[in-house]
Amino acid sequence: MKSPWWKKTSIYQIYPWSFCDSNGDGIGDLQGIISHLDDLQELGVETIWFSPFYLSPGRDYGYDISDYLSIDPRFGTKADFDRLVKEIHKRKMKIVLDMVMNHTSDEHLWFQTSKSSRKNPKRDFYIWKEGQGKRPPNNWKSMVGGSGWQYDAHTNEYYYTNFLPFQPDLNYRNPEVKKQMFAVLDHWLKQKVDGFRLDIFNSIFKDELYRDNPKSARFFPSPDNHDEAFFQKKTFNLNLPESFQFAKEVRKRLSRYAHEPFLIGEVSGSDTVLKSFLGERSDGLHLVFQFELIHFQWKASFFRNILQKNEQVFPSPYMPVYVYGNHDQRRYIDRIQGNPEKAKVLSTLQFFARGIPVIYYGEEIARKEGRISNWSGQDPIAKRNSFVPLWLSNLLGIYINRDNCRLPMLWDNSKNAGFSKGTPWLPLGTFRPEDTVEVQKNTKGSLWQHYQILFRLRKLNRVFTEGSLSIEQERHPNVLVFERKLGKERVFVLLSFSDSPIEEKWKVSAEVLHSFGAVEKSNDSVRILGIGGIVWKHREIVSKPKPKFS
Ligand code: NOJ
């Protein structure tokens, strides 16, 4: 069977607020994005995922939607959107929209109507419940801490929010909600959108009986598992079996479309949970993000274990999804002290392991984090925790001010790095001329050029997108070698995490596809002098059958 396109693609995430501002208001917009599509094409980008640009009060920067069918005027018009789709498709790229199904903004007409009275026909669009005396209906904590229940004095009931208080959760036990949300999906699919990234999809259903969550000893959530946090196990408000089932329903809805749109879910939990979202027959969400690389350790063994585990737990037809960062997480370059050679090792692993790489805008130029304190953050999570000093949140390894990973893109050395002619909505932070796309594009060996090679190699060699993966037995603790194989084609990827030369030799028997850093081919073997990597292709010689003599 032919492998569908989305299994072979890579995903590049654009945060519209910060990509490029065409009208000088300091906020990125669709025209600005269109003006850089050629750059993305030159880089090799295949599928672009856009963080939301629907109508929104913007209190959670678009993740609080007040109208799912309109484009927010901050970003442009419907005509701009139509052009965006056309221009993306013209370049043989695909477009994925963010779909926030779990909650709306409290300014959405549905919620405004719902909260008007207990008897309103839209009341049941959201999750309303009476309190227990002066206390909320039960002990459920939201994903960001604190009770998820918000009191509404007007109707003397609580509504439920699994994220922030201004983001009321929709009630998917009401068939009318499903119907309306499917109509939203249809609306965008008819405009040839190629897929959706589903925001906190693990939160869609909550326990019908509103049972209290059991206690737990854990306080901080882990970046890839929210199942336990704030001293409770989220048994009854996250990852419910009904949400796994719903994943299948949404997929079925998409299967009506001939252009094979796909779903990629933002879910978190154990591997068993992730697999349940994908469906036991691979009939749930097409893909789910795997956030385990977000908290990577700079060690060959860390990556070896993850690749090995994913081959066992998510073998084909499942496709692992490798992510180092996004608009909610510290940029990965800051976790490797801004070292571009280390970034080359990590990105090579991400692009050539069996799976889908997801690249967050700016990773290709080592765009760094900001240093904006929590108390001066615009991000609602920072505002909520503004009393925590930045050094303390860094020390505890918790990420509070997401402004810092959302700083404007660095295009060139004109005003505001070519991002905006006005005053950027977030500061640019410190950067050097060589940190921009323009300079890196023209600099041999730059990180941008390295990413370009990775994109190109994935496109030219089916072995990377369709081949199997096996990991070579450990010969040195700081070196990871894996093989991709498709039919007769075999490609080897060797990555060195070592700061110093390594005696051990690897034989390179054929064409080198790419090498970088302190790793090179010398005669027939690889010399490792430090951090770096090499990718080589080995073609098996098919021996001719020996002539038979009688
Ligand atoms: C997850 C998104 O990635 C994040 O940015 C947003 O704030 C929450 N969901 C709420 O929608």
XYZ file of C-alpha atoms and ligand atoms in Angstrom:
561
model
C 0.000 0.000 0.000
C 1.239 3.482 -0.843
C 2.366 5.361 2.219
C 0.262 8.548 2.761
C 2.015 11.891 2.324
C 1.708 12.934 5.973
C 3.832 9.967 7.034
C 6.687 11.263 4.931
C 6.464 14.926 5.718
C 8.209 17.195 8.193
C 6.426 19.964 10.059
C 7.583 23.552 10.553
C 5.726 25.575 13.173
C 5.060 29.273 12.674
C 3.948 31.431 15.583
C 2.129 34.142 13.582
C 2.656 36.887 16.185
C 6.413 36.653 15.726
C 7.206 35.639 12.157
C 6.998 38.799 10.062
C 5.016 42.022 10.355
C 4.049 43.567 7.020
C 2.060 46.593 8.219
C 4.283 48.018 10.949
C 1.937 47.426 13.890
C 4.585 45.331 15.638
C 2.647 42.057 15.313
C 3.367 39.442 12.669
C 0.696 38.829 10.058
C -0.338 36.685 7.096
C 1.088 39.013 4.452
C 4.370 38.965 6.329
C 4.339 35.175 6.306
C 3.555 35.122 2.576
C 6.528 37.390 1.942
C 8.814 34.719 3.430
C 7.383 31.599 1.818
C 10.206 31.606 -0.719
C 12.723 31.513 2.129
C 10.910 28.566 3.653
C 10.804 26.805 0.328
C 14.515 27.390 -0.121
C 15.109 25.895 3.295
C 13.099 22.841 2.246
C 10.034 23.201 4.481
C 7.216 20.784 3.620
C 4.250 21.230 5.969
C 3.630 24.454 7.860
C 1.648 24.402 11.088
C 0.292 27.777 12.155
C -0.485 28.612 15.747
C -4.007 30.151 15.765
C -4.910 33.252 13.796
C -8.688 33.076 14.257
C -10.629 35.901 15.873
C -9.562 36.118 19.502
C -9.310 38.593 22.368
C -5.678 37.451 22.418
C -5.422 36.926 26.150
C -3.753 33.581 25.450
C -2.377 34.807 22.134
C -4.946 33.082 19.940
C -5.545 29.963 22.029
C -8.702 31.700 23.255
C -10.903 31.750 20.172
C -14.011 33.891 19.932
C -14.905 32.947 16.353
C -13.540 29.818 14.691
C -14.553 30.918 11.207
C -12.960 34.366 11.033
C -9.415 35.561 10.668
C -8.341 37.970 13.397
C -7.838 41.435 11.834
C -4.494 41.616 13.666
C -3.237 39.046 11.180
C -5.143 40.039 8.049
C -8.300 39.237 6.148
C -10.006 36.205 4.700
C -8.554 37.223 1.331
C -5.061 37.079 2.882
C -5.821 33.619 4.182
C -6.992 32.461 0.741
C -3.778 33.795 -0.721
C -1.743 32.087 1.956
C -3.284 28.711 1.109
C -2.750 29.286 -2.590
C 0.844 30.410 -2.208
C 1.679 27.495 0.074
C 0.162 24.952 -2.280
C 1.785 26.590 -5.292
C 5.130 25.806 -3.677
C 4.075 22.184 -3.097
C 3.941 22.746 0.636
C 1.038 21.905 2.964
C -0.855 23.909 5.537
C -1.939 22.738 8.988
C -4.135 24.869 11.234
C -4.225 24.800 15.003
C -7.637 23.731 16.237
C -8.552 24.496 19.810
C -11.474 22.140 20.291
C -11.248 21.786 24.056
C -12.251 25.330 24.962
C -13.320 28.663 23.553
C -12.676 32.183 24.762
C -15.149 33.401 27.393
C -15.963 36.082 24.801
C -17.249 33.507 22.305
C -20.929 34.034 21.590
C -21.636 30.446 22.683
C -20.268 31.148 26.137
C -21.859 34.563 26.420
C -25.209 32.933 25.645
C -24.513 29.925 27.830
C -23.798 31.997 30.898
C -26.821 34.260 30.432
C -29.108 31.926 32.398
C -29.337 28.349 33.632
C -32.203 27.762 31.240
C -30.553 29.006 28.089
C -30.511 26.364 25.310
C -26.737 26.947 24.975
C -26.202 26.325 28.714
C -25.160 22.762 28.020
C -22.485 23.801 25.501
C -20.160 24.169 28.479
C -19.632 22.257 31.720
C -21.704 23.886 34.449
C -22.244 22.569 37.924
C -23.449 23.670 41.333
C -20.841 24.001 44.065
C -20.719 22.066 47.308
C -21.791 24.826 49.636
C -19.150 27.495 49.234
C -16.708 25.069 47.622
C -16.296 24.098 43.967
C -18.134 20.977 42.706
C -15.057 18.723 43.119
C -11.255 18.763 43.538
C -10.207 18.908 39.866
C -7.132 21.040 39.268
C -6.596 22.712 35.921
C -3.469 21.972 33.872
C -1.926 25.225 35.062
C -2.660 24.646 38.742
C -5.463 25.877 40.971
C -9.059 24.683 40.845
C -10.400 24.282 37.325
C -13.827 25.506 38.484
C -14.766 29.176 38.029
C -17.642 30.645 39.961
C -20.303 32.611 38.099
C -22.248 34.767 40.565
C -24.981 35.592 38.063
C -26.249 31.999 37.808
C -24.675 30.759 41.059
C -22.919 27.842 39.328
C -19.366 26.958 38.398
C -18.062 26.427 34.864
C -15.078 24.212 34.191
C -11.752 25.267 32.648
C -8.881 22.838 32.212
C -6.576 25.702 31.269
C -7.047 29.370 32.241
C -10.240 30.856 33.745
C -11.073 32.768 30.538
C -10.984 29.536 28.484
C -14.199 27.639 29.334
C -14.190 23.958 28.300
C -16.799 22.832 25.810
C -19.071 19.962 26.753
C -18.523 17.176 24.232
C -21.207 15.051 25.870
C -23.633 17.406 24.133
C -24.059 16.131 20.526
C -24.750 19.673 19.349
C -21.214 20.723 20.386
C -19.701 17.922 18.332
C -21.875 18.875 15.392
C -20.830 22.510 15.544
C -17.159 21.639 15.898
C -17.293 19.229 12.981
C -18.852 22.036 10.937
C -15.814 24.161 11.852
C -13.441 21.434 10.659
C -15.438 21.036 7.433
C -15.311 24.767 6.834
C -11.499 24.795 6.766
C -11.123 21.434 5.042
C -13.257 22.652 2.157
C -10.693 25.401 1.757
C -8.076 22.732 1.273
C -6.395 22.936 4.630
C -4.210 19.801 4.903
C -4.619 19.016 8.557
C -5.089 20.181 12.123
C -2.925 20.318 15.185
C -5.317 19.589 18.039
C -4.697 21.683 21.135
C -4.809 19.837 24.527
C -6.827 17.055 22.952
C -6.248 14.887 26.038
C -8.575 17.184 27.922
C -11.637 16.890 25.661
C -13.772 14.652 27.917
C -14.177 14.779 31.681
C -15.721 12.225 33.974
C -19.475 12.103 33.620
C -19.879 11.456 37.354
C -17.515 14.276 38.355
C -15.588 12.001 40.708
C -12.756 13.543 42.752
C -9.234 12.919 41.465
C -7.071 10.689 43.694
C -4.200 12.269 45.635
C -0.580 12.150 44.515
C 2.779 13.229 45.925
C 3.842 15.022 42.749
C 3.557 18.797 42.470
C 5.185 19.941 39.192
C 3.883 18.417 35.938
C 6.531 16.950 33.671
C 6.740 18.502 30.162
C 5.611 15.244 28.568
C 3.185 13.992 31.156
C 0.461 15.995 32.860
C -1.199 12.902 34.290
C -0.007 13.759 37.746
C 0.529 17.258 39.069
C -0.491 19.665 41.805
C -0.754 16.760 44.237
C -3.325 14.806 42.268
C -3.631 12.120 39.632
C -5.690 13.516 36.779
C -7.731 10.332 36.508
C -11.049 12.058 35.930
C -10.205 15.189 33.961
C -7.476 14.065 31.525
C -6.997 11.172 29.096
C -10.462 9.644 29.442
C -11.435 6.612 27.310
C -14.135 8.786 25.718
C -11.373 11.065 24.393
C -9.617 8.072 22.780
C -12.914 7.150 21.146
C -13.486 10.710 19.991
C -10.071 10.687 18.276
C -11.463 7.967 16.003
C -14.610 9.951 15.303
C -12.635 13.008 14.250
C -10.407 10.888 12.028
C -13.438 9.348 10.405
C -14.772 12.792 9.659
C -11.511 13.732 7.942
C -11.524 10.564 5.869
C -14.336 12.100 3.792
C -11.754 14.318 2.155
C -9.784 13.075 -0.824
C -6.725 15.236 -0.148
C -5.867 13.041 2.898
C -5.830 15.670 5.635
C -4.318 14.544 8.929
C -4.556 15.180 12.665
C -1.674 15.692 15.038
C -2.654 15.729 18.678
C -1.179 17.654 21.542
C -1.660 15.018 24.195
C 0.518 14.018 27.094
C 0.784 10.956 29.240
C 2.377 7.539 29.310
C 3.152 5.687 26.083
C 0.036 3.596 26.675
C -2.020 6.775 26.727
C -0.363 8.092 23.556
C -1.052 4.802 21.843
C -4.683 4.906 22.885
C -5.010 8.248 21.109
C -3.477 6.723 17.986
C -5.894 3.801 18.144
C -5.084 0.113 18.526
C -5.560 -0.316 14.778
C -3.880 2.956 14.025
C -7.358 4.363 13.480
C -7.263 7.289 15.924
C -5.274 10.507 15.551
C -2.806 10.141 12.688
C 0.047 11.450 14.823
C 0.678 12.655 18.363
C 3.557 14.828 19.509
C 6.130 13.007 21.586
C 7.550 15.530 23.978
C 10.244 13.306 25.462
C 13.040 15.157 23.622
C 11.977 18.432 25.227
C 13.907 17.514 28.367
C 16.830 15.819 26.630
C 20.172 15.221 28.244
C 23.275 15.755 26.130
C 24.183 12.077 26.156
C 24.232 9.449 23.422
C 22.546 7.012 25.811
C 19.553 9.319 26.340
C 18.771 9.301 22.610
C 19.676 5.648 22.147
C 17.111 4.688 24.802
C 14.369 6.809 23.288
C 14.901 5.567 19.730
C 15.038 1.990 20.967
C 11.923 2.386 23.061
C 9.973 4.020 20.230
C 10.851 1.196 17.846
C 9.385 -1.225 20.360
C 6.347 0.762 21.451
C 5.512 2.618 18.225
C 6.642 0.290 15.418
C 5.396 0.887 11.885
C 2.617 1.755 10.968
C 2.912 4.164 13.928
C 5.153 7.137 13.306
C 6.996 8.719 16.223
C 6.978 12.517 16.217
C 10.176 14.190 17.389
C 9.959 17.653 18.909
C 12.593 19.757 20.678
C 10.560 22.867 21.252
C 7.446 24.879 20.575
C 5.695 28.069 21.682
C 5.326 26.711 25.244
C 8.851 25.459 25.907
C 12.362 26.767 26.433
C 14.184 26.822 23.096
C 16.478 23.830 22.739
C 19.482 25.919 21.695
C 19.522 27.445 25.176
C 19.822 24.017 26.712
C 23.032 23.411 24.762
C 24.629 26.764 25.622
C 23.914 28.132 22.137
C 26.356 25.663 20.585
C 25.467 25.260 16.868
C 27.567 22.079 16.522
C 25.489 20.417 19.207
C 22.363 21.702 17.422
C 23.572 19.974 14.253
C 23.870 16.663 16.088
C 20.399 16.991 17.606
C 18.702 18.043 14.378
C 20.365 15.258 12.398
C 18.955 12.762 14.846
C 15.530 14.385 14.622
C 15.455 14.352 10.795
C 16.915 10.888 10.219
C 15.332 8.806 12.963
C 12.182 7.000 11.835
C 9.485 9.591 12.445
C 8.238 13.089 11.759
C 10.474 16.005 12.748
C 8.676 19.113 14.028
C 10.759 22.262 13.811
C 9.850 25.426 15.691
C 10.517 28.638 13.721
C 14.005 29.947 14.363
C 15.515 26.614 15.385
C 17.245 26.608 12.003
C 19.179 29.765 12.920
C 19.722 28.926 16.598
C 17.293 31.694 17.570
C 17.840 32.145 21.298
C 15.504 32.608 24.235
C 14.704 36.009 25.694
C 15.474 37.008 29.257
C 12.145 38.637 30.078
C 11.347 38.328 33.767
C 8.198 36.562 34.885
C 6.779 39.731 36.418
C 6.995 41.702 33.158
C 5.697 38.899 30.935
C 2.745 39.329 28.576
C 2.063 35.603 28.637
C -0.938 34.830 30.903
C 1.018 32.006 32.573
C 3.747 34.506 33.479
C 1.150 36.978 34.761
C -0.338 34.269 36.944
C 3.059 33.425 38.415
C 4.654 36.859 38.246
C 5.872 36.622 41.858
C 8.309 33.807 40.928
C 11.763 35.182 40.021
C 13.142 33.985 36.686
C 16.241 32.470 38.340
C 14.035 30.365 40.614
C 11.821 29.023 37.835
C 14.987 28.250 35.846
C 16.513 26.506 38.847
C 13.378 24.413 39.370
C 13.282 23.617 35.657
C 9.774 25.013 35.208
C 8.973 27.249 32.295
C 6.812 30.182 33.287
C 7.234 33.073 30.881
C 6.518 31.725 27.406
C 7.253 35.167 25.891
C 10.885 34.097 25.993
C 10.490 31.388 23.360
C 8.216 33.564 21.215
C 10.611 36.382 20.312
C 10.493 37.725 16.744
C 12.237 35.889 13.920
C 15.613 37.302 12.867
C 15.547 37.820 9.107
C 18.263 40.279 8.221
C 20.290 43.193 9.471
C 17.785 45.928 8.703
C 15.674 47.581 11.423
C 14.338 45.071 13.978
C 16.080 42.265 12.099
C 13.576 42.664 9.260
C 10.710 41.542 11.510
C 8.848 44.861 11.712
C 9.145 48.516 10.795
C 7.191 49.401 13.931
C 7.763 48.528 17.567
C 7.842 44.725 17.928
C 5.268 43.320 20.352
C 8.133 41.515 22.122
C 11.748 42.707 22.231
C 14.192 41.050 19.852
C 16.725 40.240 22.584
C 20.433 40.318 21.866
C 21.663 38.982 18.552
C 24.604 39.299 16.172
C 24.482 39.794 12.378
C 25.426 36.138 11.900
C 22.311 35.070 13.803
C 20.006 36.121 10.949
C 18.582 34.058 8.094
C 20.127 36.365 5.495
C 23.684 35.868 6.741
C 23.376 32.171 7.541
C 21.893 31.410 4.125
C 25.117 32.638 2.585
C 27.555 31.174 5.083
C 29.043 27.785 4.397
C 28.565 25.435 7.317
C 25.927 27.598 9.043
C 23.129 25.953 10.980
C 20.598 27.178 8.374
C 22.566 25.443 5.621
C 22.764 22.310 7.743
C 18.955 22.258 8.137
C 18.639 22.819 4.386
C 20.768 19.727 3.775
C 18.680 17.687 6.207
C 15.435 18.688 4.489
C 16.944 17.909 1.091
C 18.316 14.520 2.068
C 14.985 13.460 3.543
C 13.269 14.443 0.317
C 15.747 12.728 -1.970
C 16.146 9.452 -0.088
C 13.006 7.465 0.612
C 14.981 5.411 3.087
C 14.694 8.258 5.613
C 10.930 8.529 5.416
C 9.959 4.932 4.704
C 12.858 2.780 5.848
C 13.169 0.735 9.031
C 15.497 1.766 11.838
C 17.945 -0.298 13.821
C 20.452 0.882 16.379
C 24.001 -0.370 16.341
C 25.208 -1.959 19.548
C 27.072 0.514 21.723
C 30.780 0.607 20.917
C 31.528 3.877 22.648
C 29.307 5.573 25.283
C 29.499 8.956 23.494
C 28.678 7.734 20.011
C 25.301 6.774 18.620
C 25.059 4.907 15.331
C 21.841 3.869 13.704
C 20.919 2.413 10.369
C 17.959 3.107 8.106
C 17.083 0.433 5.603
C 14.669 0.214 2.684
C 14.993 -2.691 0.285
C 18.614 -2.731 -0.816
C 19.287 0.757 0.360
C 21.096 1.247 3.670
C 22.055 4.520 5.285
C 24.124 4.900 8.440
C 23.987 7.865 10.780
C 26.815 8.335 13.259
C 26.551 11.051 15.889
C 29.322 11.974 18.272
C 28.436 13.595 21.600
C 32.074 13.588 22.648
C 34.114 16.740 23.334
C 37.385 14.913 22.770
C 38.833 12.561 20.119
C 37.748 8.940 20.140
C 40.087 6.112 19.183
C 37.404 3.703 18.084
C 37.013 3.530 14.254
C 33.904 2.990 12.152
C 34.193 1.746 8.606
C 32.608 3.903 5.909
C 32.152 1.783 2.863
C 30.432 4.101 0.439
C 29.132 7.530 -0.430
C 29.084 10.174 2.311
C 25.801 12.098 2.186
C 26.677 14.652 4.829
C 29.268 15.238 7.508
C 29.732 18.074 9.958
C 31.614 19.166 13.063
C 34.665 17.253 14.212
C 33.765 14.023 12.447
C 35.179 13.195 9.036
C 35.884 10.413 6.624
C 39.505 9.493 6.244
C 40.316 6.678 3.834
C 37.750 4.032 4.612
C 36.915 4.964 8.144
C 35.423 7.703 10.289
C 37.684 9.877 12.418
C 36.028 11.349 15.475
C 37.796 14.362 16.913
C 34.878 15.811 18.877
C 31.214 16.756 18.493
C 29.778 16.125 15.030
C 28.244 13.575 12.754
C 28.389 11.751 9.475
C 25.740 10.132 7.299
C 26.730 7.618 4.660
C 24.996 5.423 2.177
C 25.905 1.843 1.631
C 24.636 -0.092 -1.378
C 24.720 -3.805 -1.074
C 26.312 -5.449 -4.080
C 23.955 -8.127 -5.266
C 26.153 -11.036 -6.099
C 25.467 -12.618 -9.461
C 24.544 -16.311 -9.314
C 27.598 -18.423 -10.055
C 27.483 -20.145 -13.430
C 26.736 -23.808 -13.078
C 29.172 -26.257 -14.665
C 27.998 -29.706 -15.361
C -1.603 24.377 24.661
C -1.002 25.443 23.791
O 0.144 24.938 23.195
C -0.749 26.640 24.689
O 0.016 27.626 24.067
C -2.073 27.189 25.124
O -1.851 28.240 26.030
C -2.908 26.095 25.810
N -2.875 24.851 25.122
C -4.343 26.510 25.952
O -4.974 26.494 24.705
